[in-house]
Amino acid sequence: MLQISLCPSPVLYPYYKTEQEEYTVVIVDIFRAGTTITTALMNGAVGIIPIATVEEAEIYAGNGFLVGGERGTKRLPFAHFGNAPEEYTRQAVEGKQLVLSTTNGTRAADIVAGALHVIIGAFINLEAVARYCIAKQKPVMVLASGWQNRMSTEDCLFAGALAATIVRLGEEVICEDGASVFQELWGNYNTHEKLMAYLNGRDHYERLRANKLERSVPYCTSLNLTEIVPELTFKISAASTDCPANRLFLPVTPPF
Amino acid sequence: MLQISLCPSPVLYPYYKTEQEEYTVVIVDIFRAGTTITTALMNGAVGIIPIATVEEAEIYAGNGFLVGGERGTKRLPFAHFGNAPEEYTRQAVEGKQLVLSTTNGTRAADIVAGALHVIIGAFINLEAVARYCIAKQKPVMVLASGWQNRMSTEDCLFAGALAATIVRLGEEVICEDGASVFQELWGNYNTHEKLMAYLNGRDHYERLRANKLERSVPYCTSLNLTEIVPELTFKISAASTDCPANRLFLPVTPPF
């Protein structure tokens, strides 16, 4: 029996957080940081360092790191990659440690540092994330990155998809209000085709289209392309003292 | 054509607020402050002063005001009423100016002071609120009070009910992401019976039941009992200098 809650904006995290911190946080940013991190690890990157500020990301770039960076859908001038998952090909990232700093997604990694397990959930690794949550047997909080602290449908809908998938895999769930709403909604959009059609017209898709970035949408709404789950770890990397990364996403795969 | 957005928690208001402040804010707290304020005005109260803090509410009580006050579902010790709409009978409130201070609902009145129009929406005045929004022809923001800054289904669902009702009355709407989600969900629960059955089991209903307050639920989920819309006005009341209320909810009715 797993409890599942949905925190619909990073700003609300303090109000959804429990005292014990004995839970699994699933950070979600479907368009596009979460899908991008998962893709980079799927294509052989050895670790992703999430960085909140542009200034800090630029220092990493200056110290020889490969940096993906974006603000308001625009690639940062010093960055090697933007935030589109299709840029993170095997050829480009295999064997590399990357730094990523995006508008919405990577800040979430800062605020959840106290949770027991922190992973990234995306539609491309939905079932693997469900298996991870079942294996850990801790309450699950889906932390939707949203858009500039506002609620975003596609991120919230992932909470519903996750609840439904956990049930399909044979585990019972108890959903709090928000997760329950989106579990019901997911019933209407639970295939790649329905999901893509539904999100076509939602706010975030329109923002992508306005910036000619909608080519990422079919990929970001694909289901179960990989078994890799990006898991936040808190080890000190071998970076220089100017780049004191103390946490990075590493790939884990079943069995968890 | 009306734009409708849903701010799912008072904490997120700064991120949903627009620069111009040329919009109608609909404050929603179905269980129970919003329904209670609407009921008190329906039963002849001449005005409701929303007060955020317990300390300030106690000063009003000491100065002879009738005070409704509640924290965490418990009536404040100095208050004349709790937060249950059924307490605010015609006999008790007709001709009176009341002060109300509750856990979630009355704080919202503090943060929206800059908006052009601020009203209270509840299921008991749903259609009247829709008519008000149509008459004003400004973008509509539904501000869901939620529970201790967390998202609450019944308040968010009101945004969907309002969008659907505005459409039924002949006006086109453009919903942002959150309002769109709940407009779809409302299609499944758009009668008193379905709504009551759905909310039975949701988080807030369970909290009410745990505190033996579930008797308010059938009333709070009734549709269109009154044409009164509580509208926030910013006039200085005739209160003493110890009670410098500068805003209160007054009843308005169609035509708006």
XYZ file of C-alpha atoms in Angstrom:
512
model
C 0.000 0.000 0.000
C 1.617 3.224 -1.181
C 0.500 6.753 -0.343
C 0.814 9.107 -3.312
C 0.589 12.875 -3.108
C 1.022 15.578 -5.720
C 2.760 18.853 -4.938
C 1.650 20.987 -7.907
C 4.389 23.660 -7.664
C 7.879 23.768 -6.124
C 6.720 26.785 -4.085
C 4.259 24.547 -2.232
C 6.852 21.946 -1.257
C 7.149 23.180 2.361
C 3.404 22.588 2.818
C 3.466 19.055 1.383
C 6.629 17.992 3.129
C 6.246 15.740 6.147
C 8.253 15.835 9.333
C 9.917 12.477 8.880
C 11.362 12.925 5.382
C 10.912 9.171 4.962
C 9.510 9.374 1.478
C 10.314 9.102 -2.201
C 10.213 12.385 -4.111
C 9.596 12.061 -7.844
C 10.610 15.295 -9.583
C 8.692 15.809 -12.816
C 9.391 18.248 -15.640
C 7.993 16.586 -18.754
C 8.659 19.613 -21.015
C 11.609 19.211 -20.910
C 14.284 18.989 -18.188
C 13.117 15.727 -16.605
C 12.794 13.999 -19.954
C 16.154 15.446 -20.987
C 18.014 14.186 -17.899
C 16.508 10.731 -18.325
C 17.477 10.730 -22.013
C 21.054 11.806 -21.360
C 21.519 8.985 -18.825
C 19.816 6.533 -21.204
C 22.369 7.553 -23.839
C 25.323 6.865 -21.607
C 26.029 10.065 -19.669
C 27.587 9.007 -16.376
C 25.979 11.692 -14.205
C 24.013 14.937 -14.343
C 24.734 17.771 -11.934
C 21.614 19.928 -11.493
C 22.482 23.583 -11.005
C 19.942 26.218 -10.015
C 21.589 29.481 -11.075
C 22.931 30.722 -14.411
C 25.980 32.208 -12.702
C 26.995 28.907 -11.161
C 26.413 27.045 -14.432
C 28.730 29.467 -16.231
C 31.526 28.752 -13.729
C 31.192 25.033 -14.503
C 31.362 25.767 -18.240
C 34.522 27.774 -17.660
C 36.030 24.794 -15.823
C 35.594 22.435 -18.741
C 32.265 20.811 -17.938
C 29.752 20.037 -20.668
C 26.822 22.275 -19.777
C 23.169 22.175 -20.816
C 21.471 25.438 -19.991
C 18.223 27.181 -20.800
C 16.090 30.030 -19.508
C 12.615 30.792 -20.830
C 13.130 28.202 -23.632
C 16.356 29.955 -24.883
C 19.758 28.234 -24.713
C 22.216 30.026 -22.418
C 25.015 31.633 -24.473
C 27.841 29.702 -22.811
C 26.054 26.318 -22.883
C 26.889 23.344 -25.108
C 23.296 22.101 -25.144
C 19.847 23.589 -24.708
C 17.024 21.741 -22.963
C 15.726 19.593 -25.835
C 16.103 15.847 -25.174
C 16.967 15.173 -28.828
C 20.221 17.109 -28.419
C 21.505 14.613 -25.856
C 22.468 11.855 -28.296
C 24.701 8.921 -27.423
C 27.415 10.424 -29.591
C 27.298 13.675 -27.648
C 27.008 12.473 -24.054
C 28.298 8.896 -23.676
C 30.809 8.624 -20.855
C 30.413 12.291 -19.929
C 29.407 14.010 -16.721
C 27.034 16.884 -17.558
C 25.830 20.015 -15.824
C 22.220 21.091 -16.411
C 20.506 24.337 -15.458
C 16.956 25.039 -16.681
C 14.082 27.427 -16.020
C 11.929 25.140 -13.911
C 13.195 21.602 -13.555
C 16.605 21.773 -11.965
C 15.633 24.069 -9.091
C 13.500 21.287 -7.658
C 16.647 19.276 -6.923
C 17.698 22.020 -4.510
C 14.611 22.038 -2.343
C 14.193 18.295 -1.848
C 17.635 17.578 -0.426
C 16.131 16.232 2.820
C 13.986 13.488 1.323
C 15.021 9.837 1.619
C 14.973 9.048 -2.115
C 14.851 11.607 -4.925
C 14.345 10.488 -8.515
C 13.156 11.887 -11.827
C 9.933 10.688 -13.380
C 9.010 11.166 -17.030
C 6.627 9.449 -19.382
C 9.634 7.831 -21.085
C 10.503 5.956 -17.858
C 7.035 5.758 -16.265
C 6.901 2.034 -15.515
C 10.474 1.950 -14.213
C 9.630 4.793 -11.813
C 6.558 2.876 -10.643
C 8.739 -0.189 -9.947
C 11.226 1.986 -8.070
C 8.464 3.416 -5.845
C 7.076 -0.042 -5.141
C 10.543 -1.359 -4.262
C 11.206 1.459 -1.766
C 7.814 1.123 -0.005
C 7.820 4.727 1.198
C 5.136 7.378 0.680
C 5.563 8.926 -2.774
C 5.424 12.652 -3.390
C 5.289 13.765 -7.005
C 6.864 17.214 -7.204
C 5.592 18.893 -10.368
C 8.026 21.494 -11.653
C 5.322 23.460 -13.462
C 6.026 26.685 -15.293
C 7.460 29.610 -13.344
C 5.893 28.220 -10.200
C 2.461 27.821 -11.791
C 0.798 24.439 -12.107
C 1.334 22.653 -15.425
C -1.015 19.952 -16.673
C 1.551 17.589 -18.130
C 3.608 17.432 -14.918
C 0.545 16.923 -12.717
C -0.810 14.314 -15.101
C 2.336 12.281 -14.519
C 1.210 11.838 -10.889
C -1.986 10.240 -12.147
C -0.067 8.088 -14.615
C 2.249 6.925 -11.847
C -0.616 6.044 -9.498
C -2.387 4.100 -12.244
C 0.808 2.268 -13.213
C 1.569 1.307 -9.620
C -1.955 -0.130 -9.384
C -1.496 -2.007 -12.679
C 1.688 -3.533 -11.259
C -0.339 -4.975 -8.380
C 0.259 -2.514 -5.540
C -2.597 -0.703 -3.819
C -2.422 3.083 -3.565
C -4.000 5.787 -1.413
C -4.007 9.096 -3.282
C -4.316 12.476 -1.630
C -6.605 15.002 -3.310
C -4.362 16.220 -6.111
C -3.007 12.806 -7.092
C -6.559 11.447 -7.075
C -7.774 14.142 -9.490
C -5.023 13.381 -11.973
C -5.356 9.625 -11.614
C -8.932 10.030 -12.816
C -7.876 12.352 -15.640
C -5.109 9.957 -16.717
C -7.795 7.366 -17.465
C -8.794 9.551 -20.428
C -5.265 10.023 -21.824
C -3.309 6.882 -21.018
C -1.742 6.200 -24.399
C 0.936 8.080 -26.293
C -1.524 9.175 -28.970
C -4.222 10.404 -26.571
C -1.669 12.138 -24.372
C -0.074 13.980 -27.276
C -3.463 15.049 -28.626
C -4.546 16.254 -25.187
C -1.431 18.291 -24.463
C -1.671 19.870 -27.902
C -3.425 23.072 -26.952
C -2.451 23.139 -23.279
C -0.419 26.132 -22.097
C 3.039 24.609 -22.055
C 2.724 23.053 -25.506
C 1.665 26.455 -26.825
C 4.760 28.041 -25.289
C 6.934 25.395 -26.968
C 5.192 25.980 -30.290
C 5.645 29.751 -29.984
C 9.381 29.102 -29.617
C 9.482 26.493 -32.412
C 10.364 23.766 -29.893
C 7.326 21.550 -30.386
C 9.432 18.888 -32.120
C 10.236 17.566 -28.612
C 6.596 16.869 -27.779
C 6.115 13.467 -29.468
C 9.259 12.204 -27.743
C 8.378 13.676 -24.318
C 4.938 12.034 -24.438
C 6.237 8.586 -25.416
C 5.690 5.896 -22.796
C 8.298 3.540 -21.360
C 11.247 3.987 -23.686
C 13.783 3.204 -20.978
C 14.214 1.405 -17.659
C 16.670 3.988 -16.394
C 15.653 6.034 -13.370
C 17.761 9.128 -12.569
C 18.442 9.037 -8.815
C 19.853 11.984 -6.880
C 22.971 11.101 -4.920
C 24.880 13.251 -2.515
C 28.479 12.353 -3.166
C 31.224 14.913 -3.637
C 32.374 14.790 -7.217
C 35.959 15.106 -8.377
C 35.288 18.643 -9.544
C 37.590 21.531 -8.820
C 37.048 23.731 -5.779
C 35.370 26.251 -8.067
C 32.773 23.619 -8.953
C 31.883 21.994 -5.657
C 29.053 19.780 -6.900
C 27.783 17.766 -3.967
C 24.878 16.080 -5.672
C 24.220 14.543 -9.047
C 21.743 12.329 -10.802
C 23.087 8.851 -11.470
C 21.279 6.167 -13.484
C 19.773 3.196 -11.664
C 17.893 0.304 -13.268
C 15.730 -2.580 -11.990
C 15.882 -4.453 -9.705
C 15.853 -1.513 -7.299
C -14.873 35.635 -24.463
C -13.616 35.238 -20.884
C -10.212 33.990 -19.817
C -10.397 31.766 -16.745
C -7.428 30.706 -14.651
C -7.154 28.701 -11.458
C -4.682 29.589 -8.737
C -4.671 26.360 -6.686
C -3.218 27.824 -3.460
C -3.055 31.331 -1.939
C 0.747 30.916 -1.793
C 0.855 30.824 -5.607
C -1.120 34.054 -6.060
C 1.977 36.163 -6.848
C 2.762 33.834 -9.764
C -0.762 33.941 -11.213
C -1.264 37.665 -10.731
C -0.947 39.816 -13.822
C 0.604 43.243 -14.019
C -2.575 45.105 -14.857
C -4.780 43.902 -11.991
C -7.696 44.313 -14.385
C -9.373 41.063 -13.459
C -12.069 39.488 -11.346
C -10.805 37.355 -8.468
C -13.211 34.686 -7.249
C -12.158 33.505 -3.790
C -13.317 29.950 -3.110
C -13.453 28.083 0.187
C -16.279 25.568 -0.203
C -15.618 23.852 3.164
C -16.585 26.239 4.676
C -15.725 29.943 4.921
C -16.866 30.930 1.426
C -20.146 29.086 1.773
C -20.559 30.558 5.258
C -20.019 34.172 4.150
C -22.473 33.718 1.284
C -25.005 32.173 3.658
C -24.702 34.940 6.247
C -25.332 37.586 3.587
C -28.202 35.531 2.149
C -29.711 35.524 5.641
C -29.586 39.288 5.994
C -26.178 40.115 7.461
C -25.290 43.598 6.193
C -21.553 43.021 5.795
C -18.737 40.602 6.642
C -15.320 41.857 7.679
C -12.663 39.240 6.860
C -9.873 39.205 9.408
C -6.678 37.215 8.980
C -5.326 36.912 12.545
C -6.829 35.517 15.732
C -5.421 38.431 17.733
C -7.165 41.029 15.591
C -10.434 39.082 15.651
C -10.330 39.040 19.453
C -10.000 42.836 19.544
C -13.159 43.108 17.425
C -14.986 40.754 19.787
C -13.916 42.919 22.732
C -15.349 45.951 20.928
C -18.820 44.505 20.611
C -18.690 42.945 17.145
C -20.348 39.623 16.424
C -17.400 37.378 15.550
C -17.220 34.063 13.712
C -13.876 32.429 14.252
C -12.277 29.063 13.716
C -8.827 27.502 13.507
C -8.231 23.910 12.459
C -12.013 23.247 12.524
C -12.299 24.407 16.196
C -14.312 27.506 17.196
C -12.169 30.251 18.734
C -12.944 30.634 22.451
C -14.063 34.280 22.218
C -16.163 33.812 19.059
C -19.958 33.867 18.805
C -20.001 31.511 15.822
C -17.780 28.829 14.377
C -17.338 28.288 10.643
C -20.406 26.141 9.887
C -22.861 27.827 7.500
C -25.846 26.402 9.363
C -24.983 28.553 12.406
C -25.547 31.740 10.431
C -29.348 31.703 10.505
C -31.546 34.675 9.652
C -32.462 34.958 13.330
C -28.810 35.186 14.328
C -27.387 37.516 11.668
C -30.117 39.672 10.088
C -29.176 43.344 10.127
C -25.772 42.628 11.691
C -22.258 43.384 10.562
C -20.062 40.353 11.269
C -16.360 39.678 11.617
C -15.044 36.354 10.316
C -11.620 34.800 10.799
C -10.967 31.234 9.619
C -8.078 28.871 8.978
C -7.904 29.177 5.219
C -10.617 31.283 3.637
C -10.350 34.753 5.096
C -6.620 35.159 4.524
C -7.259 35.205 0.781
C -9.062 38.540 1.149
C -5.784 40.060 2.340
C -3.655 39.100 -0.622
C -6.007 40.091 -3.427
C -6.522 43.703 -2.418
C -5.105 44.966 -5.746
C -7.545 43.190 -8.072
C -10.321 45.120 -9.789
C -13.226 43.001 -8.527
C -13.048 40.493 -5.665
C -15.987 38.220 -4.945
C -16.724 34.923 -3.220
C -17.777 31.906 -5.218
C -19.472 28.842 -3.738
C -21.617 26.086 -5.162
C -24.635 27.722 -3.463
C -24.204 30.851 -5.630
C -22.501 29.311 -8.683
C -24.760 30.672 -11.409
C -24.905 34.151 -9.874
C -21.092 34.231 -9.802
C -21.017 33.190 -13.467
C -23.392 36.053 -14.316
C -21.220 38.466 -12.335
C -18.096 37.399 -14.252
C -19.872 37.742 -17.595
C -21.153 41.201 -16.663
C -17.682 42.462 -15.712
C -15.984 41.134 -18.890
C -12.570 40.917 -17.235
C -10.267 37.891 -17.034
C -11.367 35.663 -14.156
C -8.958 34.186 -11.637
C -10.358 31.555 -9.300
C -8.325 31.673 -6.090
C -8.739 28.331 -4.325
C -8.224 28.639 -0.579
C -7.230 25.006 -0.179
C -6.140 23.523 3.125
C -3.129 25.013 4.875
C -1.799 26.157 1.513
C -2.230 22.738 -0.075
C -4.514 22.206 -3.040
C -8.045 21.062 -2.211
C -10.236 19.273 -4.749
C -13.539 20.916 -3.898
C -12.172 24.454 -4.268
C -10.403 23.677 -7.556
C -13.491 21.903 -8.847
C -15.414 25.144 -8.428
C -13.198 26.664 -11.147
C -14.378 23.955 -13.526
C -17.990 24.431 -12.461
C -17.694 28.167 -13.071
C -16.154 27.723 -16.531
C -18.883 25.236 -17.502
C -21.634 27.508 -16.170
C -20.288 30.535 -18.033
C -20.318 28.444 -21.221
C -23.883 27.272 -20.503
C -24.928 30.917 -20.146
C -23.707 31.588 -23.683
C -20.247 33.096 -23.158
C -17.124 31.540 -24.651
C -14.199 30.825 -22.334
C -10.463 30.250 -22.694
C -9.191 28.204 -19.756
C -5.581 28.098 -18.660
C -4.195 24.682 -17.729
C -5.595 24.296 -14.225
C -9.069 25.603 -15.013
C -9.173 23.345 -18.065
C -8.384 20.237 -16.014
C -11.182 20.958 -13.565
C -13.677 21.945 -16.264
C -13.227 18.438 -17.659
C -13.522 16.865 -14.205
C -16.665 18.883 -13.440
C -18.381 17.144 -16.343
C -18.359 13.978 -14.199
C -19.753 15.615 -11.045
C -22.068 18.402 -12.135
C -25.074 17.667 -9.952
C -25.531 17.985 -6.202
C -25.785 14.221 -5.789
C -22.705 13.372 -7.860
C -20.682 16.146 -6.262
C -21.528 15.033 -2.730
C -20.741 11.419 -3.541
C -17.413 12.404 -5.124
C -16.240 14.601 -2.273
C -17.166 11.897 0.214
C -13.763 10.311 0.629
C -11.650 13.277 -0.471
C -9.204 14.704 2.058
C -11.173 17.707 3.267
C -14.403 15.758 3.764
C -12.444 13.255 5.825
C -11.095 16.074 8.006
C -14.630 17.357 8.524
C -15.834 13.870 9.400
C -12.973 13.371 11.857
C -14.157 16.553 13.610
C -17.849 15.613 13.417
C -18.531 18.539 11.067
C -19.700 16.572 8.046
C -23.268 17.800 8.546
C -22.275 20.912 6.543
C -21.370 18.896 3.444
C -24.820 18.429 1.858
C -25.463 22.151 2.215
C -22.025 23.219 0.920
C -22.442 21.027 -2.182
C -25.935 22.329 -3.027
C -26.141 24.246 -6.290
C -27.636 27.697 -6.810
C -29.499 28.344 -3.565
C -29.016 32.113 -3.780
C -28.396 34.942 -6.221
C -26.293 36.847 -3.696
C -22.635 37.411 -4.529
C -20.371 38.624 -1.695
C -18.266 41.458 -3.144
C -15.239 42.902 -1.372
C -15.446 46.654 -0.919
C -12.823 48.963 0.457
C -14.825 51.463 2.414
C -13.867 52.533 5.930
C -16.469 51.219 8.327
C -17.832 53.105 11.303
C -15.798 50.944 13.641
C -13.768 52.350 16.509
C -10.091 53.174 16.048
C -9.246 49.856 17.673
C -11.114 48.101 14.877
C -10.046 49.887 11.724
C -11.749 47.606 9.193
C -11.097 49.010 5.747
C -12.683 46.243 3.708
C -15.762 44.112 3.978
C -17.893 41.787 1.908
C -21.218 43.310 0.930
C -24.014 41.459 -0.885
C -24.706 42.262 -4.529
C -27.369 40.657 -6.716
C -28.173 40.607 -10.473
C -28.179 42.635 -12.618
C -24.503 43.287 -11.998
